[in-house]
XYZ file of C-alpha atoms in Angstrom:
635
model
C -41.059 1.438 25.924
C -39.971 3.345 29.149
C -37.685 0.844 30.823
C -37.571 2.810 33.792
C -41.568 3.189 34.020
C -41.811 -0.862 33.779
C -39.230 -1.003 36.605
C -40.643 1.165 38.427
C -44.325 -0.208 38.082
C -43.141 -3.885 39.407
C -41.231 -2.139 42.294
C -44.355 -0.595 43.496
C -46.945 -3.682 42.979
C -44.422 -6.048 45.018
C -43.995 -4.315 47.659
C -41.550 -1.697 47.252
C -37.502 -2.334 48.123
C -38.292 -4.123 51.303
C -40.147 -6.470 50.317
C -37.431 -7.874 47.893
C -34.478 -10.941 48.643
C -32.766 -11.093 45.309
C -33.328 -10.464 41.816
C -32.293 -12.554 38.690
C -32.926 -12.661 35.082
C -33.146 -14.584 32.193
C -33.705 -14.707 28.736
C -37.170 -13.881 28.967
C -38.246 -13.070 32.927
C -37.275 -11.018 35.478
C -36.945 -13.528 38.695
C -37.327 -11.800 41.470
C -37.201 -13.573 45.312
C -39.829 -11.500 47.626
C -39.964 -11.836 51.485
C -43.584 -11.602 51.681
C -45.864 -12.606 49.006
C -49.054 -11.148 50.324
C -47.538 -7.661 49.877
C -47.653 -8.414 46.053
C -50.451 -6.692 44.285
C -50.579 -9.386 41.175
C -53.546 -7.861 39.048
C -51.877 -4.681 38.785
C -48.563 -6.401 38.312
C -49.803 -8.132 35.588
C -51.235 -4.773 34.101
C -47.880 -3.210 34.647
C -46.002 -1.467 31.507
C -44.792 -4.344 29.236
C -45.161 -7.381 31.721
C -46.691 -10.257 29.133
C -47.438 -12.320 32.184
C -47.222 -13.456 35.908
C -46.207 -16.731 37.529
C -44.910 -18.273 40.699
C -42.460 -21.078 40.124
C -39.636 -22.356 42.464
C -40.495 -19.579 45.143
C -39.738 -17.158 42.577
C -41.889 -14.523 41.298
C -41.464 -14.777 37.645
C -42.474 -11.276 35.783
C -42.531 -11.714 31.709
C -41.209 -8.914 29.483
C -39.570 -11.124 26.515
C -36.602 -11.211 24.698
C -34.159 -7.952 25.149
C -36.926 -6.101 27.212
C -36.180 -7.968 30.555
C -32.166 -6.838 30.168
C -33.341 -3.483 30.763
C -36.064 -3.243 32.903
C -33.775 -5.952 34.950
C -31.151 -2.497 34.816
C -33.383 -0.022 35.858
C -34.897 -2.393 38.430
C -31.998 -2.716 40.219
C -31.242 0.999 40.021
C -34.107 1.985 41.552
C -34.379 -1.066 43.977
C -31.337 -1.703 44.989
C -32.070 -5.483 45.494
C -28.880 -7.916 45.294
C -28.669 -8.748 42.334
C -27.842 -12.907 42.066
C -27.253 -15.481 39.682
C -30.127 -17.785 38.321
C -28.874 -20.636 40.463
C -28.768 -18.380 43.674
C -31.753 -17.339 43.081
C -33.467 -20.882 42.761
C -32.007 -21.627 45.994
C -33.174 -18.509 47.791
C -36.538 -19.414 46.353
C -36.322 -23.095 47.498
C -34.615 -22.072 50.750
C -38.213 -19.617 51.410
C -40.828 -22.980 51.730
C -40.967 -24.236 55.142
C -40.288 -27.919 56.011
C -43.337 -29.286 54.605
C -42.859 -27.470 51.064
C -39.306 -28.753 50.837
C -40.554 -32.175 51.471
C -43.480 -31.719 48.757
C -40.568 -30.539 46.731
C -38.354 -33.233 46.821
C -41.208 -35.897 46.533
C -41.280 -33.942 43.107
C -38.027 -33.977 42.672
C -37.656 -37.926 42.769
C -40.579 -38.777 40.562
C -40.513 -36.662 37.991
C -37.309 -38.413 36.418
C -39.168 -41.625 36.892
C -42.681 -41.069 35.347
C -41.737 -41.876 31.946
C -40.762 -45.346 32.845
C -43.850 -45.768 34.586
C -46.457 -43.992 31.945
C -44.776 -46.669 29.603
C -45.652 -49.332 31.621
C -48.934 -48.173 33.072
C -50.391 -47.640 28.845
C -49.331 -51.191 28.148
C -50.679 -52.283 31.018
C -53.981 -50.746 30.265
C -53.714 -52.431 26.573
C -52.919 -55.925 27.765
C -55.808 -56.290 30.084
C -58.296 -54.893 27.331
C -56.515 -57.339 25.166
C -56.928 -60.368 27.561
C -60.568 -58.733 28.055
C -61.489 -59.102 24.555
C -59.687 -62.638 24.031
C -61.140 -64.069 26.598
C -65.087 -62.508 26.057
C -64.926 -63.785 22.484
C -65.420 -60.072 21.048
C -61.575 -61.030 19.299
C -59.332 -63.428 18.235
C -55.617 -63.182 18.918
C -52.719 -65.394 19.393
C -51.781 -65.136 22.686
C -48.810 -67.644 22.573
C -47.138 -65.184 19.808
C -44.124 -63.885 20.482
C -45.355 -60.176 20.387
C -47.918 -61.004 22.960
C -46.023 -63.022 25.051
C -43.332 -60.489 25.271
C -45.862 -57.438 25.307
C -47.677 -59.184 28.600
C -43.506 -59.574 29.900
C -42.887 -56.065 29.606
C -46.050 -54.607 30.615
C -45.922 -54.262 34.177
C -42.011 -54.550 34.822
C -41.562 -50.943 35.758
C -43.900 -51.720 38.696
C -42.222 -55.020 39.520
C -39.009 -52.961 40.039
C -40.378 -49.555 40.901
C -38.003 -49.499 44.148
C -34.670 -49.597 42.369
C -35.761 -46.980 40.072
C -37.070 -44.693 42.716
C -33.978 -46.170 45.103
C -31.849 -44.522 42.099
C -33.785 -41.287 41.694
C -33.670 -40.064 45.300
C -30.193 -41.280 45.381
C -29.306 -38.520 43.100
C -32.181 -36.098 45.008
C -30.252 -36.629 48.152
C -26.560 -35.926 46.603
C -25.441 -39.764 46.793
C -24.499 -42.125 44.623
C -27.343 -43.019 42.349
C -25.654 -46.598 42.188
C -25.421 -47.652 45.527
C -29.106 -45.906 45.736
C -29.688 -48.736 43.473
C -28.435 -51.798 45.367
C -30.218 -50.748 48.446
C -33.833 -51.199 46.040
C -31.758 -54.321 44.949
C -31.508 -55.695 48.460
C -35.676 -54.693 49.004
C -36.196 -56.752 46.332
C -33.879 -59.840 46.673
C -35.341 -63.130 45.541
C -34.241 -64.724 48.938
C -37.229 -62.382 50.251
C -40.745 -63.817 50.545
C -42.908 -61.877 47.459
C -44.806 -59.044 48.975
C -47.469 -59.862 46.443
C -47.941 -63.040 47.896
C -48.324 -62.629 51.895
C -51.885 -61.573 51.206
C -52.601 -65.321 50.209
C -49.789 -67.191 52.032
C -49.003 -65.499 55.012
C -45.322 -64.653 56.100
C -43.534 -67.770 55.424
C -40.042 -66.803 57.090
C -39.247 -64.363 60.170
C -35.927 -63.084 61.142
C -34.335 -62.501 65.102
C -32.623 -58.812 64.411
C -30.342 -56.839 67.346
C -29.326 -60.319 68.809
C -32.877 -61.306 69.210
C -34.260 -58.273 70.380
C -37.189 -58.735 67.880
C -37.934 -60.704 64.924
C -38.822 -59.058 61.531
C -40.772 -60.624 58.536
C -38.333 -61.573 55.899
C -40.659 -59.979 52.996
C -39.554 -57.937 49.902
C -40.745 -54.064 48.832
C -42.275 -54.893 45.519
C -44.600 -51.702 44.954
C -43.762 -49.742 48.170
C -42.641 -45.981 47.973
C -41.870 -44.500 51.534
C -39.792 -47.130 53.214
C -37.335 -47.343 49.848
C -37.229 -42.918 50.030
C -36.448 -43.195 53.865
C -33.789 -46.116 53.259
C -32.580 -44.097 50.613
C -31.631 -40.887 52.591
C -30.475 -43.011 55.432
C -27.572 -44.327 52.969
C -26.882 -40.785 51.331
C -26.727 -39.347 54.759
C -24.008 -41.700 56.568
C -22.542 -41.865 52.799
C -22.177 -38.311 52.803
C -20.583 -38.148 56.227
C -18.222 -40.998 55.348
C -16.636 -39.274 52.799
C -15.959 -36.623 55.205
C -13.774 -37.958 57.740
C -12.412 -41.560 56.170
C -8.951 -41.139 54.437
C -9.097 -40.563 50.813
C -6.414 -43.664 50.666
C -9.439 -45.811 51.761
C -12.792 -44.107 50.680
C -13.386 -46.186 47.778
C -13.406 -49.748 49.936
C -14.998 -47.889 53.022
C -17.322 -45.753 52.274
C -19.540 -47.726 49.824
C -19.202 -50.844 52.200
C -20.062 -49.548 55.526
C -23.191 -47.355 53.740
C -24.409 -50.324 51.808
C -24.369 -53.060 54.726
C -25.478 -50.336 57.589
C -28.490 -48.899 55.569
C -29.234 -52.593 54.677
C -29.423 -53.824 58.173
C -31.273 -51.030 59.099
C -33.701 -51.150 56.492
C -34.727 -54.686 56.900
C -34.585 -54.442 60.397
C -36.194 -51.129 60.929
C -37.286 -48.573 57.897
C -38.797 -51.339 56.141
C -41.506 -52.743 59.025
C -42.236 -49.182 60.342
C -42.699 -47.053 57.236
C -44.682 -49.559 55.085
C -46.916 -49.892 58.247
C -47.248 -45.678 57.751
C -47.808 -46.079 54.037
C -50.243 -48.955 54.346
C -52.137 -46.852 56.645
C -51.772 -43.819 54.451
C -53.478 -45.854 51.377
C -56.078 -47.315 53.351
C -57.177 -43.534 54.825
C -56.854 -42.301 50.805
C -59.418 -45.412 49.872
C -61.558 -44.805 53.214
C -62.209 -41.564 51.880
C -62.762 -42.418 48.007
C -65.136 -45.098 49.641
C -67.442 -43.049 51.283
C -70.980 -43.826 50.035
C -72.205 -41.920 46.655
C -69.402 -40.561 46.257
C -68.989 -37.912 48.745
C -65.242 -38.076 49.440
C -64.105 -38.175 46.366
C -66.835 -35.146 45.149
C -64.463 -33.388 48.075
C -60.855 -33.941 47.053
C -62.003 -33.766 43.076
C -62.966 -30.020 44.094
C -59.770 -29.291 46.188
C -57.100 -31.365 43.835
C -56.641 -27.759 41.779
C -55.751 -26.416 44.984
C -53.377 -28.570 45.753
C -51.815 -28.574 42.559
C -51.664 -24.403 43.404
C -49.648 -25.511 46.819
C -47.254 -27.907 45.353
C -48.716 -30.525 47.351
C -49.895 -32.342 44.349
C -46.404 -33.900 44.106
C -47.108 -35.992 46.674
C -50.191 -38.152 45.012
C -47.885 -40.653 43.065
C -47.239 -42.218 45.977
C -51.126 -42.421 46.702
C -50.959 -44.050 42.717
C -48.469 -46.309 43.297
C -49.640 -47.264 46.883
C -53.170 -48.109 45.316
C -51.672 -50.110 42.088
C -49.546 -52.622 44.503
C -52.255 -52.994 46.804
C -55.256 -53.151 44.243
C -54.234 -53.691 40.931
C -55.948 -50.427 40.008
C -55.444 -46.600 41.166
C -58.641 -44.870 42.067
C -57.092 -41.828 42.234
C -55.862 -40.953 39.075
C -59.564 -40.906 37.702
C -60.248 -38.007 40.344
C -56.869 -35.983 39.069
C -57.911 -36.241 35.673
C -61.388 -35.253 36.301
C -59.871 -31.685 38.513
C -57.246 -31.522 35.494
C -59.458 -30.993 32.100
C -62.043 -29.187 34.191
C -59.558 -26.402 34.828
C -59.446 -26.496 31.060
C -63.186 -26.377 30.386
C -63.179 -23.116 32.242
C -59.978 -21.743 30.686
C -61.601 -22.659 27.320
C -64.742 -20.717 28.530
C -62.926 -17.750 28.738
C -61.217 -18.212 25.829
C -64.186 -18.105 23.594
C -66.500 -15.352 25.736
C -63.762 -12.507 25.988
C -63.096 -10.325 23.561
C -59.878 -9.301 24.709
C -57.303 -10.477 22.082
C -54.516 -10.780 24.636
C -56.547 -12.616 27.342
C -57.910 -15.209 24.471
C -54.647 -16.084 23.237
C -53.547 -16.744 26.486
C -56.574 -18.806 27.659
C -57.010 -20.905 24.695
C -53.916 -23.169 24.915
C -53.740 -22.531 28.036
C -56.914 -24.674 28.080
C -56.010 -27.139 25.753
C -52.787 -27.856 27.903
C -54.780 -28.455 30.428
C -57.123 -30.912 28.196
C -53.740 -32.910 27.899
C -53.023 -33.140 32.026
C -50.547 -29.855 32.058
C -53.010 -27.379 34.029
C -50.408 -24.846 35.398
C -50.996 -22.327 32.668
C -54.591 -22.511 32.677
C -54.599 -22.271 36.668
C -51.935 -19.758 36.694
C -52.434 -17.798 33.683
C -55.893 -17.238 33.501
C -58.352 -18.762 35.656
C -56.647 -17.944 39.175
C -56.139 -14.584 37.719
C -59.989 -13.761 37.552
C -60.449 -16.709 40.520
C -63.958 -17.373 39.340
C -62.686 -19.601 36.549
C -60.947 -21.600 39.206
C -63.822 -21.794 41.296
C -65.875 -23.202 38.566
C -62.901 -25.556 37.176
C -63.239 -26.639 41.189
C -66.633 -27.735 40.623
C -66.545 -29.168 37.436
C -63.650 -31.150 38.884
C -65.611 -32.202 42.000
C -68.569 -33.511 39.493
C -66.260 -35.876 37.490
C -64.828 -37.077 40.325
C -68.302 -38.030 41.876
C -69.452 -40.037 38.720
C -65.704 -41.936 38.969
C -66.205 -42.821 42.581
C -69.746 -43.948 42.236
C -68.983 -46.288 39.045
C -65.678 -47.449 40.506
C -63.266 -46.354 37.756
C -59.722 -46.801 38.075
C -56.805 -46.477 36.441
C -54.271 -49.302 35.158
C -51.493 -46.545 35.975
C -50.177 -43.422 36.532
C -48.566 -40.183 35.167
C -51.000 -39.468 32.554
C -54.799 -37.511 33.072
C -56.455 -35.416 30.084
C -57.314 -36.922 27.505
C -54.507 -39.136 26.557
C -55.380 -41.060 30.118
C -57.997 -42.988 28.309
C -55.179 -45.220 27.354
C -55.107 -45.951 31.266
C -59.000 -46.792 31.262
C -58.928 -48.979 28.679
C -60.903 -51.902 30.523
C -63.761 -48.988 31.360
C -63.159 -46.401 28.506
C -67.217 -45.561 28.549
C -67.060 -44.407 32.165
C -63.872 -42.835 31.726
C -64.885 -40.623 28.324
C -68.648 -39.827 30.690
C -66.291 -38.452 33.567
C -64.065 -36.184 31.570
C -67.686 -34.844 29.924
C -68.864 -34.263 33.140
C -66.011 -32.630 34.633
C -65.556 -30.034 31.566
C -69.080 -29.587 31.008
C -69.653 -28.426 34.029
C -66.691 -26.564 34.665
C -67.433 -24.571 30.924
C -71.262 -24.123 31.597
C -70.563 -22.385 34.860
C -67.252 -20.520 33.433
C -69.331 -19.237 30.537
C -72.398 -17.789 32.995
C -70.180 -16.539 35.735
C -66.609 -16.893 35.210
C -65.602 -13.419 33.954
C -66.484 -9.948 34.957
C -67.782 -7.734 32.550
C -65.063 -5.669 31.764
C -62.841 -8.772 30.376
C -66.491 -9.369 28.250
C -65.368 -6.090 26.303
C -63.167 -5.530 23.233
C -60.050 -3.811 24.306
C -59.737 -0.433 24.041
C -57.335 1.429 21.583
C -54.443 2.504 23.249
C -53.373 5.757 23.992
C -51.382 7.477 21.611
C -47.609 7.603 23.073
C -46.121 10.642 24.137
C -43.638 12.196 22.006
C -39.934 11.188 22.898
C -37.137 13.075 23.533
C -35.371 12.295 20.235
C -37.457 11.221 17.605
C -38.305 8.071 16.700
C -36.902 6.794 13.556
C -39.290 5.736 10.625
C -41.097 2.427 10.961
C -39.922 0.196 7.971
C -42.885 -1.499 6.537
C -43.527 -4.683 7.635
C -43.671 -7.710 4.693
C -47.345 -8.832 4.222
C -48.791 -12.077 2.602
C -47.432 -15.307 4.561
C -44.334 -15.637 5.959
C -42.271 -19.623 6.564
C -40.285 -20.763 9.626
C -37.348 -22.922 8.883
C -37.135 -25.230 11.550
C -33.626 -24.351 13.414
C -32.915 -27.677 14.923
C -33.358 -31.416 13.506
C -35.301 -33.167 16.001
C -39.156 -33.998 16.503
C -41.636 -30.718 16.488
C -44.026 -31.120 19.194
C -46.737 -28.468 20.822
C -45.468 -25.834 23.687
C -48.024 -27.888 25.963
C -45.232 -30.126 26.548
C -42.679 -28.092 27.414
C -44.003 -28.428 30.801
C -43.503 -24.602 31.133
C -46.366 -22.179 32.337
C -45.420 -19.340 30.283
C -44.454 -21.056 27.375
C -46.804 -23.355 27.304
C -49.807 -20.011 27.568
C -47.539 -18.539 25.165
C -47.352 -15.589 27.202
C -44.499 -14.850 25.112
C -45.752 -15.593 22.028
C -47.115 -18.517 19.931
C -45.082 -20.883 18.717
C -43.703 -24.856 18.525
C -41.031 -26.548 20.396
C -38.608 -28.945 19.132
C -37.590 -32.281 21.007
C -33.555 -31.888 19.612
C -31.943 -34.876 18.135
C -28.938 -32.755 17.391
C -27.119 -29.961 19.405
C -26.944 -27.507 16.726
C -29.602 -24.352 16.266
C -29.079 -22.955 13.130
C -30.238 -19.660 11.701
C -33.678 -20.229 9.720
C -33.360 -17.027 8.156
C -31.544 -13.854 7.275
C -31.459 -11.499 10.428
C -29.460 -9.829 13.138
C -29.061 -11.242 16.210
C -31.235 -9.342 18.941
C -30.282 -11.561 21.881
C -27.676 -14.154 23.122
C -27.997 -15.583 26.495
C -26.317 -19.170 27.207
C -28.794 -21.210 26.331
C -31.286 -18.944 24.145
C -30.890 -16.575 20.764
C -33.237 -14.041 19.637
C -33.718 -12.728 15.779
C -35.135 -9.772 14.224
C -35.584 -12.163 10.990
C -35.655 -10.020 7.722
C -39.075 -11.250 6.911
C -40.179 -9.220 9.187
C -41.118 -12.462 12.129
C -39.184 -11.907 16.152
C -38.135 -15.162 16.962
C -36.459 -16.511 20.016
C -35.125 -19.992 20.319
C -35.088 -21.104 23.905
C -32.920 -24.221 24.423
C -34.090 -26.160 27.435
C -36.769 -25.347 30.182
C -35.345 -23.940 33.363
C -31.727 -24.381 31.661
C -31.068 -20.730 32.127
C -29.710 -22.169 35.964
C -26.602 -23.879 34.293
C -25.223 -19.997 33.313
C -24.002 -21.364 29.892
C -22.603 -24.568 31.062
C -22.947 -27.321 27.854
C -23.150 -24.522 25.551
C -20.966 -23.228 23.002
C -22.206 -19.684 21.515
C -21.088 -18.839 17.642
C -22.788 -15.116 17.533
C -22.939 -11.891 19.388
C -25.471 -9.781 20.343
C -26.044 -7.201 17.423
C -24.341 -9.515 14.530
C -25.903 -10.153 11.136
C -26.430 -13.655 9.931
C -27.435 -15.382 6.924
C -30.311 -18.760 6.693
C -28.190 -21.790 7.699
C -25.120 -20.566 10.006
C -24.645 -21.757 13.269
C -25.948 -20.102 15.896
C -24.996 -22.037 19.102
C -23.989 -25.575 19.859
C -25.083 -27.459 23.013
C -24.423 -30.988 24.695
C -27.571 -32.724 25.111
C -26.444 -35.487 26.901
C -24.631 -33.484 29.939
C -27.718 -31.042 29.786
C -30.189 -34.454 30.523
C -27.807 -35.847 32.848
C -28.224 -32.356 35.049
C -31.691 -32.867 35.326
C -32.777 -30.659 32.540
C -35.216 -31.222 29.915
C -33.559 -30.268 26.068
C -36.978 -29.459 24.484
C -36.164 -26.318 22.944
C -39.369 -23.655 22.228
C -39.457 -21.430 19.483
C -41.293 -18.586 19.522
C -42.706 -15.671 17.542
C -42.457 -13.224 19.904
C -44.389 -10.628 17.693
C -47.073 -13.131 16.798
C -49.736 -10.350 17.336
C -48.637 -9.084 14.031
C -49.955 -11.996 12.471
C -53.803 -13.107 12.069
C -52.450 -17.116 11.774
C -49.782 -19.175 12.876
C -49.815 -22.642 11.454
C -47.448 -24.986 12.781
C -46.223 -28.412 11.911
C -45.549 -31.033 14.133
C -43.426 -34.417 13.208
C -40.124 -35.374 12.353
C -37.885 -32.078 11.041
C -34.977 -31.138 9.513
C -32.855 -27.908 10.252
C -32.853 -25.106 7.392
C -34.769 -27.693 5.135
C -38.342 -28.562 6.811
C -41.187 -25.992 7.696
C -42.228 -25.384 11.237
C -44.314 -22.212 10.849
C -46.354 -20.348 9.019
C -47.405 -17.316 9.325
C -50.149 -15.282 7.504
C -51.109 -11.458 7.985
């Protein structure tokens, strides 16, 4: 490959050297930071010598070359360019830095809920499961007893992530905001205090108990947060900011009585007093415009945003609907939104999967067909970003596929029990209407597909790729190719852990295996091992590539996005060039102080020459490292 060609091809279709902030690499993508997007020509970038893929993530333009390729096109790109060349981390900020106001704010909404969603997915699916449960019970279709100790405990649990959803998001935007997650945490405490009238409750009781605040200026309704979202963020930063500043100018002697003290009581006062009445009287108003517009007879406003939620998800502004979720659930027991998200979500994969199975271009259909599936699951950023923004017709048609599901939801009434799950594992959140549910995900790919397949791609992608040119003779000459091994070739797991599809690495590229196909591993143990004989081809931090004797590329990826800790919490045992045998130890790496930085551990591994193979069967379940099977590949 001609380094300096691929260099000099990106170069051109961004811009040229103007155009350009900073540039950055990592294991597998040249991050670049560009002044002015619209002076990037994308479709030729993406045709550019030995770029496996284009994406925009964290205002960065991400360009794909793999494993050792990126090193030196990253060389002659800077060459030629010029560009100041960064760090990962400076370049994350850069890219951040870019957004204006109402980005960053989309951002950080993003930024606090993320963490969080697990804890309220868990709740939200037993939620869903209890009230089929007490549907069935109490219609006479089962028989169950409900004064058990599994179902009395199971109905306990079920919607205590909701009960105390400010402290948890109190103690994720703590951390957001660079405060102390812990006194984040007492100020959703104090929202929630016992010696507060239930929220739940003024609906049928009224206020019971008002409160004179500024020596009687005004009185406020003593009434806790339970299910509110914007007044507990605003409290939040409130506290983190005169924290923050505290730390700043009171003596270090007395910063550990002060500081805490004086943040804690202040931001209370204040949030009672002030934050609390003003913002949920914005959010309530916020939730009651949302379910206006979902209202509006047969389904008209929702037929809208279900055809514009891709597009939001394309802005970033899509990190902003939990709150919509969560602002529905307290006041309505349901979420009428989520249905609408799901319905945009596996559309975008209906038409991804349309152009999966109509093109004949190999490259394109390996791309498109997990790409689709991920999207099937609620992950859409590789089908929207890999493949059908890239021919924009797709999108279009995954736009009204998603604006057809979203119709049927709003004119049946679905909603959903909870949030942070669409595709097709948000059944589990439809329980008490799983019909309706199943008819609008039909609808909403069906569509989406049907259109896809007639008009999604132009004709040229309909065509079988043509052979390439043969490649110019080289200078010196190239040595002999060494026969590749045929029949099938096995993947030794190289970490102990659980094997799980790319689709949830949460990563556009990997999860479109731009790079390759392959599995990821969810680590239980910070140890990758070798899983065969090879020579190392690349060490970076927090990944290692092989050239594997059998003949497979692999690259081991530990973490997504973990190339911005530079090799903190990891320990490297090999160089760059060494031979190893099946079984040593390749790198070591702390999975606790990885989490803790905000960092997810589940570690892709890929076969980065897959195209050499005409199968790749992978297993998924518990495994071992250097003992089970993770992949197998067949010529």
């Amino acid at each position: 490959m001609d380094y300096k060609k691929a260099a000099s091809e990106v170069l051109e279709n961004i811009g040229g050297k103007d155009n350009i902030v900073s540039a950055a690499h990592c294991a597998t993508r040249l991050r670049l930071v560009i002044a002015d997007n619209g002076k990037v020509n994308k479709k030729e970038l993406e045709n550019a010598t030995g770029v496996q893929g284009v994406f925009e993530a964290q205002g960065q333009l991400q360009i794909i070359f793999g494993t050792g390729t990126v090193n030196k096109v990253y060389d002659e790109f800077i060459a030629l360019s010029g560009a100041a060349a960064v760090s990962k981390d400076e370049a994350k900020a850069q890219g951040a830095a870019k957004g204006n106001w109402f980005q960053r704010a989309i951002k950080t909404l993003g930024d606090i809920f993320v963490p969080i969603i697990p804890a309220i997915v868990a709740s939200g699916f037993l939620m869903g499961i209890m009230e089929s449960l007490n549907f069935m019970v109490n219609n006479g279709f089962i028989q169950l007893d409900t004064t058990s100790s599994i179902y009395v405990f199971a109905q306990l649990f079920s919607n205590v992530a909701y009960t105390f959803l400010p402290i948890l998001i109190a103690f994720s935007a703590a951390k957001v905001f660079g405060g102390n997650p812990f006194l984040g945490a007492v100020i959703g405490m104090i929202m929630l205090h016992p010696d507060l009238q239930n929220a739940w409750t003024v609906a049928s009781e009224g206020v019971q108990t008002w409160q004179e605040v500024f020596f009687g200026l005004y009185k406020v309704p003593l009434v806790g947060y339970q299910g509110h979202v914007i007044p507990v963020i605003i409290a939040v930063w409130v506290m983190c900011f005169l924290e923050k500043r505290l730390h700043k100018i009171v003596p270090a002697m007395l910063d550990l009585f002060v500081t805490p003290l004086v943040s804690v009581f202040v931001t209370g006062y204040l949030t009672l007093a002030v934050i609390g009445p003003v913002f949920t009287t914005v959010e309530n108003h916020i939730i009651d415009g949302v379910q206006w517009l979902i209202a509006i007879p047969f389904g008209i406003g929702s037929f809208i945003m279900g055809g514009l939620y891709a597009t939001t998800v394309v802005s970033g502004i899509h990190h902003m609907y939990t709150i919509i979720d969560l602002g529905q659930l307290s006041a309505y027991g349901l979420t009428y939104w989520l249905p609408l998200a799901s319905a945009a979500n596996v559309a975008q994969g209906g038409a991804a999967l349309a152009v999966a199975l109509k093109t004949r271009n190999k490259k394109l259909k390996s791309m498109a067909l997990p790409a689709s599936l991920s999207a099937f699951m609620g992950i859409t950023e590789p089908a929207i970003f890999g493949v059908n923004l890239r021919f924009f017709r797709p999108f279009i048609a995954g736009s009204i596929g998603g604006a057809c599901g979203a119709l049927y939801a709003s004119i049946v009434g679905l909603g959903a029990t909870g949030t942070g799950v669409t595709g097709i594992f948000g059944i589990l959140l439809h329980l008490h209407h799983p019909v309706q549910y199943i008819i609008t995900i039909a609808i909403a790919t069906g569509v989406a597909f049907v259109i896809s397949w007639f008009f999604g791609l132009p004709k040229e992608e309909q065509q079988p790729e043509e052979a390439s040119a043969p490649a110019q003779p080289a200078e010196q000459p190239a040595p002999a190719a060494v026969p590749a091994p045929q029949g099938e070739v096995t993947v030794v797991s190289p970490l102990t852990g659980e094997a799980v599809p790319l689709s949830e690495t949460g990563d556009p590229a990997f999860a479109a295996e731009a790079l390759g196909k392959g599995i990821a591993v969810k680590p239980s143990e910070g140890k990758v091992f070798a899983p065969c004989d090879a020579t190392v081809s690349a060490v970076m931090g927090h990944a290692v590539g092989l050239e594997c004797d059998n003949g497979a590329e692999l690259l081991i990826h530990v973490g997504i996005d973990t190339v911005n800790l530079d090799g903190k919490h990891y320990t490297g045992h090999v160089e760059e060039g060494q031979r190893v045998k099946a079984g040593d130890l390749l790198l070591e790496f702390d999975i606790a102080a990885i989490e803790k930085e905000g960092y997810k551990t589940i570690t892709p591994v890929i076969v980065t020459n897959s195209d050499d193979y005409a199968d790749t069967q992978r297993v998924t379940g518990a495994v071992t490292a250097g003992k089970d099977t993770l992949m197998t590949l067949t010529r």
